[in-house]
Amino acid sequence: MKKIISAAEAGKLIRANSSLMVGGFLRCGTPQRVIEEIIQNHTGGLTLIANDTCYPEYDRGRLIVNKLARKAIVAHIGTNPETGRQFNAGELEVELVPMGTLVERIRCGGAGLGGFLTPTGVGTIVEKGKTVIESDGRKYLLEKPLTADVALIYGSKVDCYGNVFLDGTTRNFNTVMATAAATVIVEADLICDRPLDPAEITIPGIFIDYIVK
């Protein structure tokens, strides 16, 4: 059995100056209630690891608007003008990572790997400061793994053992982030009294620490 907690209790598990992975692709498959608690608690200095910074008025975007993140490691920021404004003003550090590279860095973190080689970014600004390795006459960047103190993910439904079902494209970054953090919190639309059918399980409960009711 996994511990079922309130959104308020979950919010207190995210500490100031910690690294926080948040699942979702824009507004698809994104946890929201715990983010509201983070905002209410004024938990700042966060390193936000996500696909994007969403929109200014929604979930991850509100962490940016409320200036609770000191750094964002994301694939794009174009839908949130405030992210760009803070970056240009020197108020927010932004590390832009190609989307495929970002998800693979997280997967490597969850799998305990030391990194991976990719041709993406070779000869561009992405290459700056990174190790370039040549293999069979082709150059690759060595990309390092990403992990976090806490992963805040979404679930369409979850059972009492923490097994998660994600419907359709809500899977996005949630599946890999569940493997790559010291503490994993799932915020579910529905908590089932009975175990999920094994054929339904998208994320095994072994990766989940807390369920938000």
Coordinates of C-alpha atoms in Angstrom, one line a residue:
M1 CA 0.0 0.0 0.0
K2 CA 1.2 3.5 -0.9
K3 CA 0.7 6.5 1.4
I4 CA -2.2 8.6 0.2
I5 CA -1.7 12.3 1.2
S6 CA -3.5 15.6 0.6
A7 CA -2.2 18.2 -1.9
A8 CA -1.3 20.4 1.1
E9 CA 0.9 17.6 2.5
A10 CA 2.5 17.0 -0.9
G11 CA 3.3 20.6 -1.2
K12 CA 5.3 20.5 2.0
L13 CA 7.5 17.7 0.5
I14 CA 8.9 20.1 -2.0
R15 CA 11.7 22.1 -0.3
A16 CA 13.2 25.4 -1.2
N17 CA 16.2 25.2 -3.6
S18 CA 15.4 21.7 -4.6
S19 CA 15.2 20.2 -8.1
L20 CA 11.6 19.4 -9.3
M21 CA 10.6 17.4 -12.3
V22 CA 7.0 18.2 -13.5
G23 CA 5.3 16.0 -16.0
G24 CA 3.1 17.2 -18.8
F25 CA 3.3 18.6 -22.3
L26 CA 1.9 22.1 -22.1
R27 CA -1.5 21.4 -20.3
C28 CA -1.7 17.7 -21.3
G29 CA -1.0 15.3 -18.5
T30 CA 0.1 17.9 -16.0
P31 CA -0.4 17.8 -12.2
Q32 CA -2.0 21.1 -11.0
R33 CA -3.1 20.9 -7.3
V34 CA 0.3 20.4 -5.8
I35 CA 1.7 23.2 -7.9
E36 CA -0.9 25.5 -6.4
E37 CA 0.4 24.4 -2.9
I38 CA 4.0 25.2 -3.9
I39 CA 2.8 28.7 -4.9
Q40 CA 0.8 29.1 -1.7
N41 CA 3.9 28.0 0.3
H42 CA 6.2 30.4 -1.6
T43 CA 8.7 27.6 -2.1
G44 CA 11.4 29.3 -4.1
G45 CA 14.8 28.7 -5.6
L46 CA 13.6 25.7 -7.6
T47 CA 15.3 24.0 -10.5
L48 CA 12.4 23.2 -12.7
I49 CA 12.9 20.3 -15.1
A50 CA 10.0 19.9 -17.6
N51 CA 9.2 19.8 -21.2
D52 CA 8.2 23.5 -21.2
T53 CA 7.1 26.3 -19.0
C54 CA 3.5 26.0 -20.2
Y55 CA 1.5 29.3 -20.3
P56 CA 1.7 32.1 -17.7
E57 CA -1.7 31.4 -16.2
Y58 CA -1.4 27.6 -15.8
D59 CA 0.5 25.1 -13.6
R60 CA 4.2 25.2 -14.4
G61 CA 3.9 28.6 -15.9
R62 CA 2.6 30.0 -12.7
L63 CA 5.8 28.8 -10.9
I64 CA 7.7 31.1 -13.4
V65 CA 5.3 34.0 -13.0
N66 CA 5.6 33.8 -9.2
K67 CA 9.4 33.7 -9.5
L68 CA 9.8 30.5 -7.6
A69 CA 12.3 29.0 -10.1
R70 CA 15.9 30.0 -10.3
K71 CA 16.6 27.7 -13.2
A72 CA 14.5 26.0 -15.9
I73 CA 15.8 23.0 -17.8
V74 CA 13.2 22.7 -20.6
A75 CA 12.8 22.0 -24.4
H76 CA 11.0 25.2 -25.2
I77 CA 9.7 28.5 -23.6
G78 CA 7.8 30.1 -26.5
T79 CA 4.3 29.8 -24.9
N80 CA 5.3 31.7 -21.8
P81 CA 6.6 35.2 -22.5
E82 CA 7.4 35.7 -18.8
T83 CA 10.0 33.0 -19.0
G84 CA 11.8 34.9 -21.8
R85 CA 11.4 38.2 -20.0
Q86 CA 13.0 36.8 -16.8
F87 CA 15.8 35.1 -18.8
N88 CA 16.6 38.3 -20.7
A89 CA 16.5 40.3 -17.4
G90 CA 19.0 37.9 -15.7
E91 CA 16.3 36.8 -13.2
L92 CA 16.1 33.2 -14.4
E93 CA 18.6 30.8 -15.8
V94 CA 17.3 28.8 -18.7
E95 CA 18.9 25.7 -20.2
L96 CA 17.3 24.9 -23.5
V97 CA 17.6 21.2 -24.4
P98 CA 16.4 19.5 -27.6
M99 CA 13.2 17.6 -26.6
G100 CA 14.4 14.2 -27.6
T101 CA 17.7 14.8 -25.7
L102 CA 15.8 16.0 -22.7
V103 CA 13.7 12.9 -22.3
E104 CA 16.7 10.6 -23.0
R105 CA 18.7 12.4 -20.3
I106 CA 15.9 11.8 -17.8
R107 CA 15.6 8.2 -18.9
C108 CA 19.4 7.7 -18.4
G109 CA 19.0 9.2 -14.9
G110 CA 16.3 6.7 -14.0
A111 CA 18.3 3.8 -15.5
G112 CA 21.5 4.7 -13.6
L113 CA 23.4 5.3 -16.8
G114 CA 26.3 7.7 -17.2
G115 CA 24.9 9.4 -20.2
F116 CA 24.5 8.8 -24.0
L117 CA 25.8 9.9 -27.3
T118 CA 23.7 11.9 -29.8
P119 CA 24.4 13.8 -33.0
T120 CA 21.7 16.4 -32.1
G121 CA 23.3 19.7 -31.5
V122 CA 26.8 19.0 -33.0
G123 CA 28.1 22.2 -34.6
T124 CA 25.5 24.4 -32.9
I125 CA 25.4 26.4 -29.7
V126 CA 24.1 23.2 -28.0
E127 CA 27.7 21.8 -28.3
K128 CA 29.2 24.5 -26.1
G129 CA 30.9 23.1 -23.0
K130 CA 30.1 19.5 -23.9
T131 CA 32.4 16.6 -24.7
V132 CA 32.4 15.7 -28.4
I133 CA 33.2 12.0 -29.2
E134 CA 33.9 10.7 -32.6
S135 CA 32.8 7.2 -33.5
D136 CA 33.0 5.6 -37.0
G137 CA 33.8 9.0 -38.5
R138 CA 30.8 10.7 -37.0
K139 CA 30.7 13.3 -34.2
Y140 CA 28.4 12.9 -31.1
L141 CA 27.8 15.0 -28.0
L142 CA 28.0 13.2 -24.7
E143 CA 24.8 14.2 -22.8
K144 CA 24.7 13.6 -19.1
P145 CA 21.8 12.1 -17.1
L146 CA 19.2 14.2 -15.3
T147 CA 17.7 13.3 -11.9
A148 CA 15.7 15.4 -9.4
D149 CA 14.9 15.6 -5.7
V150 CA 11.2 15.3 -6.5
A151 CA 9.1 14.3 -9.5
L152 CA 5.6 15.6 -9.6
I153 CA 3.6 13.5 -12.1
Y154 CA 0.0 13.1 -13.3
G155 CA -2.1 9.9 -13.4
S156 CA -5.5 9.3 -15.1
K157 CA -6.1 6.8 -12.4
V158 CA -4.0 5.1 -9.7
D159 CA -4.7 2.1 -7.4
C160 CA -3.8 1.8 -3.7
Y161 CA -0.5 0.2 -4.6
G162 CA 0.6 3.2 -6.6
N163 CA 0.2 1.6 -10.0
V164 CA -0.6 4.3 -12.5
F165 CA -2.7 4.3 -15.7
L166 CA -2.1 7.2 -18.1
D167 CA -4.6 7.8 -20.9
G168 CA -3.3 8.4 -24.4
T169 CA -0.9 11.3 -24.8
T170 CA -1.0 12.2 -21.1
R171 CA 1.9 9.7 -20.8
N172 CA 4.4 12.2 -22.3
F173 CA 7.2 12.9 -19.8
N174 CA 5.4 11.4 -16.8
T175 CA 6.6 7.9 -17.5
V176 CA 10.3 8.6 -17.5
M177 CA 10.2 11.2 -14.7
A178 CA 8.6 8.6 -12.4
T179 CA 11.9 6.7 -12.6
A180 CA 14.4 9.6 -12.1
A181 CA 13.7 11.3 -8.8
A182 CA 14.4 10.5 -5.2
T183 CA 10.7 11.1 -4.3
V184 CA 7.8 10.6 -6.7
I185 CA 4.4 12.1 -6.1
V186 CA 1.5 11.2 -8.4
E187 CA -1.6 13.4 -8.6
A188 CA -4.4 11.3 -10.0
D189 CA -7.9 12.1 -11.3
L190 CA -9.2 8.9 -9.8
I191 CA -7.9 6.6 -7.0
C192 CA -9.2 3.0 -7.3
D193 CA -10.1 0.9 -4.4
R194 CA -9.1 -2.3 -6.3
P195 CA -5.7 -3.0 -8.0
L196 CA -5.5 -2.0 -11.6
D197 CA -5.7 -4.7 -14.3
P198 CA -2.0 -5.4 -15.2
A199 CA -2.8 -4.6 -18.8
E200 CA -3.8 -1.1 -17.8
I201 CA -0.6 -0.2 -15.8
T202 CA 1.6 2.5 -17.5
I203 CA 3.8 3.1 -14.5
P204 CA 4.4 0.3 -11.9
G205 CA 3.7 1.3 -8.3
I206 CA 7.3 0.5 -7.3
F207 CA 8.3 3.9 -8.6
I208 CA 5.6 5.8 -6.7
D209 CA 6.1 7.2 -3.2
Y210 CA 3.0 9.2 -2.6
I211 CA -0.5 9.5 -4.0
V212 CA -2.3 12.8 -3.8
K213 CA -6.0 12.3 -3.2

